[in-house]
Amino acid sequence: MMSQANLQPKPKKPPMALIQAMMNVTSSLQKFRAKMMPPQVAMVEMINAYQVSQAIYVAAQLGIADLLKDGAKSSKELAHLTRVDEQSLYRLLRSLASFGIFAEDEEKCFDLTALAVTLQIDSPESVRAWAIMSGEKWHWNLWSNLIESVKTGKTAVEYTFGKPNIFEYFVQDSQAGNHFDEAMTNLASLNNSAIATGYDFSGISKLVDIGGGYGSHLTTILKTYPSIKGVLFDQPSVIAGAKEFITENGLAERCELVAGDFFQSVPPGGDVYLLKTVIHDWDEHNAVKILKNCRRAMTEHSKLLLVEAVIPPGNTPYFGKLLDLEMLTTSGGRERTEAEYRTLFDAAGFKLTKVFATASPWKIIEAVGVS
């Protein structure tokens, strides 16, 4: 797990609601610019977006943002510290600075910006691991075969690596799996507090977190609501690593760790069953199977909560629409609309009762069991 140590000085972390608003504004500006320039120029800018992504990946891998935490440095100093070619590094950082990632002064020294801080390994708002995972060769190979997924409806993992989904691939490539886990931790840090405060968990005695990883989300809720006891449920290998994290957070007495397979069964007797970004990993058949196992474990008064991206209608800008392509290429899952979640719940013996907006792009979908 990443350290949550504060680095000084640094820009204040913006609320996730503001981040989503900024995403909407950016999309609107892109549309405006597209109208103000020849269509082919606007299209070339969008096509070349992969170059920015890869440049960010290189800076993240080299740890440039961490090297600047004590102040600006020249490209010569940075090249010496990272053991790379000075001129090539300068050209990389100059390009990134033009996008607001790092800032170059008149003496060709580079300093941190609010965007650059997110590439520091110990920053609370770090997305460095996400940048690294996104730039890794295995991940790029999958996206280069997106067309195969569109043609066949199957994952690009199956076409590229001969595995049905990304989780099976990680069995043979543990390093890729580690990068994936770290990237998921980055994403979790973006919405843990927003989810904990976006739903009223008061009055709940037992909260079961299904597929909760090391428990970063569950610990946030337990700390926010001291009267709740938690159950963290995940695969044996994950639970083995979660014990230390739960103990470090002082929750060993309030959080039970249970290993298992949610395709077989889940722990019974919870007041609330929480699945955070789990169902989107799976197709309808497997998603319904997981939900049915939750339904069997629930009491008459239990509730089900899904934390997921909920796709808005029409041309509304939303990060989940591209994330849906990530699901298509990697897991065979999908991001869904509210109507699609209603259909999924109907098939699993649930009724969708409410969708809660949060101070993040993710939403909380509440459901109850039906006879």
Coordinates of C-alpha atoms in Angstrom, one line a residue:
M1 CA 0.0 0.0 0.0
M2 CA 1.1 3.5 -0.7
S3 CA 2.2 5.8 2.1
Q4 CA -0.2 8.7 2.9
A5 CA 2.6 11.0 4.0
N6 CA 2.0 14.7 3.2
L7 CA 4.5 16.5 1.1
Q8 CA 5.1 20.2 1.5
P9 CA 4.5 22.5 -0.2
K10 CA 1.8 21.1 -2.5
P11 CA -1.5 22.2 -4.1
K12 CA -4.6 21.4 -2.2
K13 CA -6.4 18.4 -3.5
P14 CA -9.6 19.3 -5.4
P15 CA -12.9 17.6 -4.5
M16 CA -13.9 14.9 -6.9
A17 CA -17.0 16.8 -7.8
L18 CA -14.8 19.6 -9.0
I19 CA -12.7 17.1 -11.0
Q20 CA -15.8 15.8 -12.7
A21 CA -16.8 19.4 -13.5
M22 CA -13.4 20.1 -14.9
M23 CA -13.7 17.0 -17.1
N24 CA -17.0 18.3 -18.4
V25 CA -15.5 21.7 -19.1
T26 CA -12.5 20.1 -20.8
S27 CA -14.8 18.2 -23.1
S28 CA -16.8 21.3 -23.8
L29 CA -13.6 23.2 -24.7
Q30 CA -12.5 20.4 -26.9
K31 CA -15.8 20.6 -28.8
F32 CA -15.5 24.4 -29.0
R33 CA -12.0 24.1 -30.3
A34 CA -13.1 21.5 -32.8
K35 CA -15.6 24.0 -34.2
M36 CA -13.0 26.8 -34.4
M37 CA -10.4 24.8 -36.3
P38 CA -10.5 22.6 -39.4
P39 CA -12.0 19.2 -38.6
Q40 CA -8.8 17.4 -39.7
V41 CA -6.7 19.4 -37.3
A42 CA -9.1 18.7 -34.4
M43 CA -9.0 15.0 -35.3
V44 CA -5.2 14.9 -35.5
E45 CA -5.1 16.4 -32.0
M46 CA -7.3 13.6 -30.6
I47 CA -5.4 10.9 -32.5
N48 CA -2.1 12.2 -31.0
A49 CA -3.4 12.0 -27.5
Y50 CA -1.6 8.6 -27.1
Q51 CA 1.7 10.5 -27.3
V52 CA 0.8 12.5 -24.2
S53 CA -0.1 9.3 -22.3
Q54 CA 3.2 7.7 -23.2
A55 CA 5.2 10.7 -22.3
I56 CA 3.5 10.8 -18.8
Y57 CA 4.3 7.1 -18.4
V58 CA 8.0 7.8 -19.0
A59 CA 8.1 10.6 -16.5
A60 CA 6.3 8.4 -14.0
Q61 CA 8.6 5.5 -14.5
L62 CA 11.7 7.8 -14.1
G63 CA 10.2 9.3 -10.9
I64 CA 10.7 12.9 -12.1
A65 CA 8.0 14.3 -9.9
D66 CA 9.6 12.8 -6.7
L67 CA 12.9 14.3 -7.7
L68 CA 11.4 17.8 -7.8
K69 CA 9.7 17.6 -4.3
D70 CA 12.4 19.8 -2.8
G71 CA 12.5 22.4 -5.6
A72 CA 13.2 22.9 -9.3
K73 CA 16.0 21.2 -11.1
S74 CA 17.6 21.5 -14.5
S75 CA 17.2 18.7 -17.1
K76 CA 21.0 18.1 -16.7
E77 CA 20.5 17.4 -13.0
L78 CA 17.5 15.2 -13.6
A79 CA 19.3 13.3 -16.3
H80 CA 22.2 12.6 -14.0
L81 CA 19.9 11.4 -11.3
T82 CA 17.9 9.2 -13.6
R83 CA 20.8 8.1 -15.7
V84 CA 19.2 9.0 -19.0
D85 CA 20.2 11.1 -22.0
E86 CA 20.0 14.8 -21.1
Q87 CA 18.8 16.2 -24.4
S88 CA 16.1 13.5 -24.7
L89 CA 14.9 14.1 -21.2
Y90 CA 14.7 17.9 -21.8
R91 CA 12.6 17.3 -24.9
L92 CA 10.3 15.0 -22.9
L93 CA 9.8 17.5 -20.1
R94 CA 9.4 20.4 -22.4
S95 CA 6.5 18.6 -24.1
L96 CA 4.9 17.7 -20.8
A97 CA 5.3 21.3 -19.6
S98 CA 3.2 22.5 -22.6
F99 CA 0.3 20.5 -21.1
G100 CA 0.8 21.9 -17.6
I101 CA 2.6 18.8 -16.4
F102 CA 5.8 20.4 -14.9
A103 CA 6.7 24.0 -15.5
E104 CA 9.8 25.2 -17.3
D105 CA 11.5 28.5 -16.4
E106 CA 13.8 30.8 -18.4
E107 CA 16.9 28.9 -17.3
K108 CA 15.4 25.6 -18.5
C109 CA 14.8 24.3 -15.0
F110 CA 11.7 22.3 -14.3
D111 CA 9.4 22.5 -11.3
L112 CA 6.2 20.8 -10.0
T113 CA 2.7 21.8 -11.0
A114 CA -0.6 20.6 -9.5
L115 CA -0.7 18.0 -12.2
A116 CA 2.9 16.9 -11.7
V117 CA 2.2 16.3 -8.0
T118 CA -0.2 13.5 -8.9
L119 CA 2.8 11.6 -10.3
Q120 CA 4.6 11.5 -6.9
I121 CA 4.6 8.1 -5.3
D122 CA 3.7 9.2 -1.8
S123 CA 1.2 11.9 -2.7
P124 CA -2.3 11.3 -1.3
E125 CA -3.7 12.2 -4.8
S126 CA -1.2 10.1 -6.6
V127 CA -2.1 8.5 -9.9
R128 CA 1.4 7.4 -10.7
A129 CA 0.6 3.7 -10.6
W130 CA -2.3 4.3 -13.0
A131 CA 0.0 6.1 -15.4
I132 CA 2.5 3.3 -15.2
M133 CA 0.0 0.6 -15.8
S134 CA -1.6 2.5 -18.7
G135 CA 1.8 2.8 -20.4
E136 CA 3.0 -0.7 -19.9
K137 CA 3.6 -2.8 -23.1
W138 CA 1.0 -5.5 -22.1
H139 CA -1.7 -2.8 -21.7
W140 CA -0.8 -1.1 -24.9
N141 CA -0.9 -4.4 -26.7
L142 CA -4.5 -4.9 -25.5
W143 CA -5.6 -1.6 -26.8
S144 CA -3.9 -2.1 -30.1
N145 CA -6.2 -5.1 -30.5
L146 CA -9.4 -3.2 -29.6
I147 CA -10.6 -3.8 -33.1
E148 CA -10.6 -7.5 -32.4
S149 CA -12.8 -7.0 -29.4
V150 CA -15.2 -4.8 -31.5
K151 CA -15.3 -7.5 -34.2
T152 CA -15.9 -10.5 -31.9
G153 CA -17.3 -9.2 -28.6
K154 CA -14.5 -11.0 -26.9
T155 CA -11.7 -9.6 -24.7
A156 CA -8.5 -8.4 -26.4
V157 CA -6.8 -10.5 -23.7
E158 CA -8.1 -13.6 -25.4
Y159 CA -6.8 -12.5 -28.8
T160 CA -3.5 -11.1 -27.5
F161 CA -2.5 -13.6 -24.8
G162 CA -4.8 -16.5 -25.2
K163 CA -6.5 -16.0 -21.8
P164 CA -10.3 -15.4 -21.4
N165 CA -9.8 -12.2 -19.2
I166 CA -7.1 -10.1 -17.6
F167 CA -7.3 -11.8 -14.3
E168 CA -6.3 -15.1 -15.9
Y169 CA -3.4 -13.3 -17.6
F170 CA -2.1 -12.0 -14.3
V171 CA -1.7 -15.5 -13.1
Q172 CA 1.2 -15.9 -15.6
D173 CA 2.5 -12.3 -15.4
S174 CA 2.6 -11.4 -11.7
Q175 CA 4.4 -8.1 -12.3
A176 CA 1.6 -6.9 -14.6
G177 CA -0.8 -8.0 -11.8
N178 CA 1.1 -6.0 -9.3
H179 CA 1.0 -2.9 -11.5
F180 CA -2.7 -3.4 -11.9
D181 CA -3.3 -3.7 -8.1
E182 CA -1.3 -0.5 -7.5
A183 CA -3.3 1.3 -10.2
M184 CA -6.6 0.1 -8.6
T185 CA -5.3 1.5 -5.2
N186 CA -4.8 4.9 -7.0
L187 CA -8.3 4.9 -8.2
A188 CA -9.7 3.8 -4.8
S189 CA -8.0 6.8 -3.2
L190 CA -10.0 9.1 -5.5
N191 CA -13.4 8.0 -4.2
N192 CA -13.1 6.3 -0.8
S193 CA -14.0 9.3 1.3
A194 CA -16.7 10.4 -1.3
I195 CA -18.4 7.0 -1.0
A196 CA -18.1 6.8 2.8
T197 CA -19.9 10.2 3.1
G198 CA -22.2 9.7 0.1
Y199 CA -24.4 7.2 1.8
D200 CA -25.8 7.0 5.3
F201 CA -24.3 3.9 6.9
S202 CA -25.6 4.8 10.4
G203 CA -27.6 2.1 12.1
I204 CA -25.7 -0.6 10.3
S205 CA -24.2 -3.3 12.5
K206 CA -22.4 -5.5 10.0
L207 CA -21.0 -4.4 6.6
V208 CA -19.7 -7.1 4.3
D209 CA -17.3 -5.8 1.6
I210 CA -17.3 -8.3 -1.3
G211 CA -14.1 -8.3 -3.4
G212 CA -12.8 -5.5 -1.2
G213 CA -9.1 -6.0 -1.9
Y214 CA -6.8 -5.0 1.0
G215 CA -9.7 -3.1 2.6
S216 CA -8.9 0.6 1.9
H217 CA -12.5 1.4 1.2
L218 CA -13.9 -0.6 4.1
T219 CA -11.4 1.0 6.6
T220 CA -12.6 4.4 5.4
I221 CA -16.2 3.5 6.2
L222 CA -15.3 1.9 9.6
K223 CA -13.3 4.9 10.7
T224 CA -16.2 7.2 9.6
Y225 CA -18.8 5.0 11.5
P226 CA -17.1 3.6 14.7
S227 CA -20.1 1.5 15.6
I228 CA -20.0 -0.7 12.5
K229 CA -18.2 -4.0 12.3
G230 CA -16.9 -5.1 8.9
V231 CA -16.2 -8.3 7.0
L232 CA -13.6 -8.2 4.3
F233 CA -14.1 -10.9 1.7
D234 CA -11.7 -11.6 -1.2
Q235 CA -9.5 -14.3 -2.7
P236 CA -7.1 -16.1 -0.3
S237 CA -4.0 -14.5 -1.8
V238 CA -5.6 -11.0 -1.4
I239 CA -6.8 -11.6 2.2
A240 CA -3.3 -12.8 3.2
G241 CA -2.0 -9.4 2.2
A242 CA -4.9 -7.5 3.7
K243 CA -4.2 -8.6 7.3
E244 CA -1.3 -6.2 7.7
F245 CA -3.2 -3.3 6.3
I246 CA -6.2 -3.8 8.5
T247 CA -4.0 -4.1 11.6
E248 CA -2.0 -1.0 10.7
N249 CA -5.2 0.9 10.6
G250 CA -6.2 -0.3 14.1
L251 CA -9.2 -2.2 12.9
A252 CA -8.2 -5.8 13.6
E253 CA -10.9 -6.1 16.4
R254 CA -13.7 -4.7 14.2
C255 CA -12.9 -6.3 10.9
E256 CA -13.2 -10.0 10.1
L257 CA -11.1 -11.3 7.2
V258 CA -12.7 -14.1 5.1
A259 CA -11.2 -15.8 2.1
G260 CA -13.3 -17.3 -0.6
D261 CA -14.7 -17.2 -4.1
F262 CA -17.7 -15.0 -4.8
F263 CA -18.7 -17.3 -7.6
Q264 CA -19.3 -20.0 -5.0
S265 CA -20.7 -18.2 -1.9
V266 CA -20.2 -15.1 0.2
P267 CA -20.4 -14.6 4.0
P268 CA -23.9 -14.7 5.4
G269 CA -25.8 -12.4 7.8
G270 CA -24.6 -8.9 6.8
D271 CA -26.8 -5.8 7.1
V272 CA -25.2 -4.3 4.0
Y273 CA -23.4 -6.1 1.1
L274 CA -21.0 -3.7 -0.6
L275 CA -19.4 -4.4 -4.0
K276 CA -17.2 -1.6 -5.1
T277 CA -16.3 -1.7 -8.9
V278 CA -16.7 -5.4 -8.9
I279 CA -19.8 -6.1 -11.1
H280 CA -18.4 -4.0 -14.0
D281 CA -15.6 -6.5 -14.4
W282 CA -18.1 -9.2 -15.5
D283 CA -20.5 -10.1 -18.3
E284 CA -24.2 -10.5 -17.5
H285 CA -24.0 -14.3 -16.8
N286 CA -21.2 -13.9 -14.3
A287 CA -22.5 -10.7 -12.8
V288 CA -25.9 -12.3 -12.1
K289 CA -24.1 -15.3 -10.6
I290 CA -22.2 -13.1 -8.1
L291 CA -25.4 -11.1 -7.2
K292 CA -27.4 -14.3 -6.7
N293 CA -24.8 -15.5 -4.2
C294 CA -25.2 -12.2 -2.4
R295 CA -29.0 -12.6 -2.4
R296 CA -28.7 -16.0 -0.8
A297 CA -26.4 -14.7 1.9
M298 CA -28.7 -11.8 2.8
T299 CA -31.3 -11.5 5.5
E300 CA -34.8 -10.2 4.9
H301 CA -33.7 -6.7 5.8
S302 CA -30.3 -6.6 4.2
K303 CA -29.4 -4.1 1.5
L304 CA -27.1 -4.4 -1.5
L305 CA -24.8 -1.5 -2.5
L306 CA -22.9 -1.3 -5.8
V307 CA -20.3 1.4 -6.3
E308 CA -20.0 1.8 -10.1
A309 CA -19.9 4.3 -12.9
V310 CA -23.4 4.8 -14.2
I311 CA -23.4 5.7 -17.9
P312 CA -25.5 8.8 -18.6
P313 CA -27.6 9.0 -21.8
G314 CA -26.8 10.7 -25.1
N315 CA -23.6 12.6 -25.7
T316 CA -23.0 13.6 -22.1
P317 CA -19.2 13.6 -21.4
Y318 CA -18.3 10.9 -18.8
F319 CA -15.1 9.1 -17.9
G320 CA -17.1 5.8 -17.7
K321 CA -17.7 5.7 -21.5
L322 CA -13.9 5.2 -22.1
L323 CA -13.6 3.0 -19.0
D324 CA -16.3 0.8 -20.7
L325 CA -13.8 0.2 -23.5
E326 CA -11.2 -0.8 -20.9
M327 CA -13.7 -3.4 -19.7
L328 CA -14.3 -4.6 -23.2
T329 CA -10.6 -5.2 -23.9
T330 CA -9.6 -6.6 -20.5
S331 CA -12.2 -8.3 -18.5
G332 CA -15.2 -8.9 -20.7
G333 CA -17.3 -6.7 -18.4
R334 CA -19.0 -3.4 -19.0
E335 CA -20.1 -0.1 -17.6
R336 CA -23.9 0.1 -17.5
T337 CA -26.7 2.5 -17.5
E338 CA -29.3 2.7 -14.7
A339 CA -31.8 0.8 -16.8
E340 CA -29.2 -1.9 -17.5
Y341 CA -28.6 -2.2 -13.7
R342 CA -32.3 -2.6 -13.1
T343 CA -32.4 -5.4 -15.6
L344 CA -29.4 -7.1 -14.0
F345 CA -31.0 -6.8 -10.6
D346 CA -34.3 -8.3 -11.8
A347 CA -32.4 -11.3 -13.1
A348 CA -30.7 -11.8 -9.7
G349 CA -33.7 -11.3 -7.4
F350 CA -33.2 -7.7 -6.5
K351 CA -35.1 -4.4 -6.9
L352 CA -33.1 -1.2 -7.5
T353 CA -34.4 1.3 -5.0
K354 CA -32.2 4.4 -5.4
V355 CA -29.0 5.8 -7.1
F356 CA -27.0 8.1 -4.9
A357 CA -24.7 10.7 -6.5
T358 CA -21.4 11.3 -4.6
A359 CA -18.6 13.8 -4.6
S360 CA -16.9 11.7 -7.2
P361 CA -17.7 10.4 -10.7
W362 CA -18.9 7.1 -9.1
K363 CA -22.4 6.5 -7.8
I364 CA -23.9 4.3 -5.2
I365 CA -26.6 2.0 -6.4
E366 CA -28.9 0.6 -3.7
A367 CA -31.0 -2.5 -4.1
V368 CA -33.1 -4.8 -1.9
G369 CA -34.0 -8.5 -2.3
V370 CA -37.4 -9.5 -3.6
S371 CA -39.1 -12.8 -3.2

